[in-house]
Amino acid sequence: MTRPRVLLLAEVANPEFVSVPLIAWSLSEAIGRNVDAHMVTHVRNRDAILRQGWREGEDFTILDTEWATRRIWDLARLLGGRDNKGWTIHQALAPLGCFAFEETAWRRFKPDLLAGRFDIVHRITPMSPTTPSLLGRRLKRLGIPFVVGPLNGGVPWPPGFQDRMRREREALSYLRSAFKLIPGYRAMRRDAAALLSGSLFTLSEMPASAAPRSFYFPENGIDPARFDKSRTRAATLPLRGAFIGRLVPYKAADVLIRAAEPLLRSGKLHLDIIGDGPERDSLAAQVAGLGLESQVTLHGNIEHRSVQDILSECDFLACPSVREFGGGVVLEAMALGVVPIVADYGGQTELLDDQCGIRIPFTDVASLECGFREALDGLARDPARLDAMGVLARQRIADHFTWERKAAKILKLYDWCLYGGNRPVLDALPAVHSRVAEPQALRRSVLADGIVAG
């Protein structure tokens, strides 16, 4: 078979950012090493991509829709989407910017598509499942397969955390199902040749009619060249743990500090908290009020490539977040041989298994705190357990989560879209632990015959 010619739509793709922009860049770059790819992205990413040695006009094309995105961003902030809070407001308005980008891309590349210069169009971003596409029907008429995703997001707020939801300005979460009324929602799921879902929850939201074309494919991955260190210390008291993330209510760093207080006070543990956000001052006050300034270090923001310098010297990564979609930091820790301890809710719990990480079940704030305290106490009694689990964590990354591995799976999907044959296996469905991982019993009527599982 010849190498497919793929048009990659990645409005948000930047090698110098983190989160979704870095994911989109990393996946696009890895795919481009295996196919004849051309990436289309927003003008704000031009300079960073040029610094990677890519050639504008040959390897990628820039579209300038800043006239739309700037107005949408300003409106979202006016409605309360600011200070790292109210992201549901941004997502509610995001389709407007996406439609502007896609329409511009269609006008720019329609002649090439009509001339047969591309075999597949793959929309990598936006990743939110609430942002539809209007391209599927147009491409279907041309006989060009349209691949969408990975999509991820919208994990419901767990019961018992309504106060944190209000502090996050996430009242619109109650109205999230209204996204199914947005133009293009049904059309995208009807006309796409393949739909990638980054979590079990997002997969469960796919309509039954899309099941034969829906695949479980966690969006996060690891670049071994970027995370090239490894944990070398042997776990011993005092243990060293890390929290990495935005300091916002749903990340629950305050819960971690309360859970760890006995070990911190006894000198059996030191915590490194990396990140910044609106909760920074209250966390600093909490630490000072408990008299734990020498046992808890608030680092603030650290350049992404430097995070591993601290993390590789830790024994575990604690992720008490109660509403995580992808959990990329979990993979970064595992790549270094650092064991993740996660709240058993959302996408982060699906990235590990019981041999290389620890899941903490919970029903409310009190049970989350108690679960983390019990897990930390157990590790303090048996630190060597962390060393064995860390080895398995690194192996799991090598087997499943490098970008090269993920690109190879996408190539199998492209071949299936173009030539048919047996449905490819991308990622096996993980064992269901958390309540959010099994919404509506994961639409068991859809999954019973193994269609979505591959």
mmCIF file of N, CA, C and O in Angstrom, residues 200 203-206 208 211 429-435 437-453:
data_model
loop_
_atom_site.group_PDB
_atom_site.id
_atom_site.type_symbol
_atom_site.label_atom_id
_atom_site.label_comp_id
_atom_site.label_asym_id
_atom_site.label_seq_id
_atom_site.Cartn_x
_atom_site.Cartn_y
_atom_site.Cartn_z
ATOM 1 N N LEU A 200 -13.658 6.617 28.474
ATOM 2 C CA LEU A 200 -14.842 5.769 28.448
ATOM 3 C C LEU A 200 -16.116 6.613 28.493
ATOM 4 O O LEU A 200 -17.122 6.256 27.878
ATOM 5 N N LEU A 203 -16.759 7.955 25.055
ATOM 6 C CA LEU A 203 -17.186 6.832 24.227
ATOM 7 C C LEU A 203 -18.641 6.491 24.496
ATOM 8 O O LEU A 203 -19.404 6.197 23.570
ATOM 9 N N SER A 204 -19.050 6.553 25.759
ATOM 10 C CA SER A 204 -20.426 6.206 26.109
ATOM 11 C C SER A 204 -21.429 7.196 25.550
ATOM 12 O O SER A 204 -22.610 6.873 25.403
ATOM 13 N N GLU A 205 -20.982 8.417 25.233
ATOM 14 C CA GLU A 205 -21.889 9.430 24.687
ATOM 15 C C GLU A 205 -22.101 9.292 23.181
ATOM 16 O O GLU A 205 -22.968 9.975 22.619
ATOM 17 N N MET A 206 -21.333 8.441 22.537
ATOM 18 C CA MET A 206 -21.527 8.255 21.101
ATOM 19 C C MET A 206 -22.869 7.567 20.847
ATOM 20 O O MET A 206 -23.237 6.636 21.545
ATOM 21 N N ALA A 208 -25.632 5.083 19.282
ATOM 22 C CA ALA A 208 -25.490 3.678 18.911
ATOM 23 C C ALA A 208 -25.190 3.509 17.427
ATOM 24 O O ALA A 208 -24.457 2.602 17.028
ATOM 25 N N ALA A 211 -21.503 3.432 16.719
ATOM 26 C CA ALA A 211 -20.671 2.446 17.409
ATOM 27 C C ALA A 211 -19.698 1.709 16.491
ATOM 28 O O ALA A 211 -18.529 1.529 16.855
ATOM 29 N N LEU A 429 -10.385 -1.581 25.905
ATOM 30 C CA LEU A 429 -11.096 -0.878 26.955
ATOM 31 C C LEU A 429 -10.496 -1.238 28.310
ATOM 32 O O LEU A 429 -10.284 -2.413 28.607
ATOM 33 N N PRO A 430 -10.217 -0.251 29.154
ATOM 34 C CA PRO A 430 -9.648 -0.555 30.473
ATOM 35 C C PRO A 430 -10.691 -1.143 31.394
ATOM 36 O O PRO A 430 -11.905 -1.008 31.169
ATOM 37 N N ALA A 431 -10.231 -1.792 32.445
ATOM 38 C CA ALA A 431 -11.144 -2.298 33.460
ATOM 39 C C ALA A 431 -11.867 -1.121 34.108
ATOM 40 O O ALA A 431 -11.263 -0.100 34.413
ATOM 41 N N VAL A 432 -13.163 -1.250 34.279
ATOM 42 C CA VAL A 432 -13.959 -0.162 34.845
ATOM 43 C C VAL A 432 -13.853 -0.196 36.360
ATOM 44 O O VAL A 432 -14.140 -1.192 36.990
ATOM 45 N N HIS A 433 -13.406 0.901 36.936
ATOM 46 C CA HIS A 433 -13.335 1.040 38.387
ATOM 47 C C HIS A 433 -14.270 2.131 38.867
ATOM 48 O O HIS A 433 -15.076 1.933 39.755
ATOM 49 N N SER A 434 -14.128 3.321 38.300
ATOM 50 C CA SER A 434 -14.820 4.477 38.854
ATOM 51 C C SER A 434 -16.266 4.557 38.391
ATOM 52 O O SER A 434 -16.653 3.980 37.383
ATOM 53 N N ARG A 435 -17.053 5.324 39.144
ATOM 54 C CA ARG A 435 -18.446 5.516 38.779
ATOM 55 C C ARG A 435 -18.578 6.250 37.462
ATOM 56 O O ARG A 435 -19.457 5.946 36.667
ATOM 57 N N ALA A 437 -16.612 6.126 34.993
ATOM 58 C CA ALA A 437 -16.147 5.315 33.866
ATOM 59 C C ALA A 437 -17.250 4.409 33.335
ATOM 60 O O ALA A 437 -17.085 3.759 32.329
ATOM 61 N N GLU A 438 -18.388 4.376 34.027
ATOM 62 C CA GLU A 438 -19.449 3.474 33.604
ATOM 63 C C GLU A 438 -20.794 4.194 33.531
ATOM 64 O O GLU A 438 -21.787 3.727 34.058
ATOM 65 N N PRO A 439 -20.853 5.363 32.893
ATOM 66 C CA PRO A 439 -22.123 6.066 32.778
ATOM 67 C C PRO A 439 -23.102 5.280 31.926
ATOM 68 O O PRO A 439 -22.724 4.693 30.912
ATOM 69 N N GLN A 440 -24.334 5.254 32.382
ATOM 70 C CA GLN A 440 -25.379 4.521 31.655
ATOM 71 C C GLN A 440 -24.922 3.089 31.367
ATOM 72 O O GLN A 440 -25.233 2.513 30.321
ATOM 73 N N ALA A 441 -24.180 2.540 32.352
ATOM 74 C CA ALA A 441 -23.621 1.195 32.174
ATOM 75 C C ALA A 441 -22.838 1.092 30.878
ATOM 76 O O ALA A 441 -22.748 0.046 30.247
ATOM 77 N N LEU A 442 -22.232 2.240 30.498
ATOM 78 C CA LEU A 442 -21.434 2.314 29.271
ATOM 79 C C LEU A 442 -22.218 1.849 28.047
ATOM 80 O O LEU A 442 -21.678 1.268 27.115
ATOM 81 N N ARG A 443 -23.529 2.134 28.109
ATOM 82 C CA ARG A 443 -24.401 1.722 26.994
ATOM 83 C C ARG A 443 -24.122 0.263 26.645
ATOM 84 O O ARG A 443 -23.736 -0.088 25.529
ATOM 85 N N ARG A 444 -24.317 -0.588 27.634
ATOM 86 C CA ARG A 444 -23.915 -1.995 27.454
ATOM 87 C C ARG A 444 -24.558 -2.635 26.234
ATOM 88 O O ARG A 444 -24.021 -3.567 25.645
ATOM 89 N N SER A 445 -25.724 -2.127 25.841
ATOM 90 C CA SER A 445 -26.348 -2.682 24.639
ATOM 91 C C SER A 445 -25.491 -2.454 23.407
ATOM 92 O O SER A 445 -25.535 -3.202 22.444
ATOM 93 N N VAL A 446 -24.663 -1.376 23.435
ATOM 94 C CA VAL A 446 -23.779 -1.077 22.323
ATOM 95 C C VAL A 446 -22.498 -1.878 22.407
ATOM 96 O O VAL A 446 -21.977 -2.366 21.419
ATOM 97 N N LEU A 447 -21.992 -2.028 23.656
ATOM 98 C CA LEU A 447 -20.677 -2.638 23.823
ATOM 99 C C LEU A 447 -20.727 -4.156 23.966
ATOM 100 O O LEU A 447 -19.693 -4.803 23.920
ATOM 101 N N ALA A 448 -21.897 -4.731 24.168
ATOM 102 C CA ALA A 448 -21.973 -6.144 24.512
ATOM 103 C C ALA A 448 -21.313 -7.042 23.477
ATOM 104 O O ALA A 448 -20.715 -8.054 23.813
ATOM 105 N N ASP A 449 -21.417 -6.675 22.201
ATOM 106 C CA ASP A 449 -20.844 -7.534 21.171
ATOM 107 C C ASP A 449 -19.401 -7.166 20.836
ATOM 108 O O ASP A 449 -18.835 -7.678 19.884
ATOM 109 N N GLY A 450 -18.798 -6.261 21.632
ATOM 110 C CA GLY A 450 -17.390 -5.948 21.455
ATOM 111 C C GLY A 450 -17.108 -5.013 20.300
ATOM 112 O O GLY A 450 -15.964 -4.844 19.925
ATOM 113 N N ILE A 451 -18.140 -4.360 19.729
ATOM 114 C CA ILE A 451 -17.918 -3.506 18.557
ATOM 115 C C ILE A 451 -16.950 -2.388 18.903
ATOM 116 O O ILE A 451 -15.954 -2.161 18.229
ATOM 117 N N VAL A 452 -17.244 -1.657 19.985
ATOM 118 C CA VAL A 452 -16.423 -0.512 20.317
ATOM 119 C C VAL A 452 -15.093 -0.934 20.904
ATOM 120 O O VAL A 452 -14.087 -0.265 20.754
ATOM 121 N N ALA A 453 -15.064 -2.054 21.554
ATOM 122 C CA ALA A 453 -13.813 -2.510 22.150
ATOM 123 C C ALA A 453 -12.806 -2.946 21.108
ATOM 124 O O ALA A 453 -11.635 -3.110 21.389
#
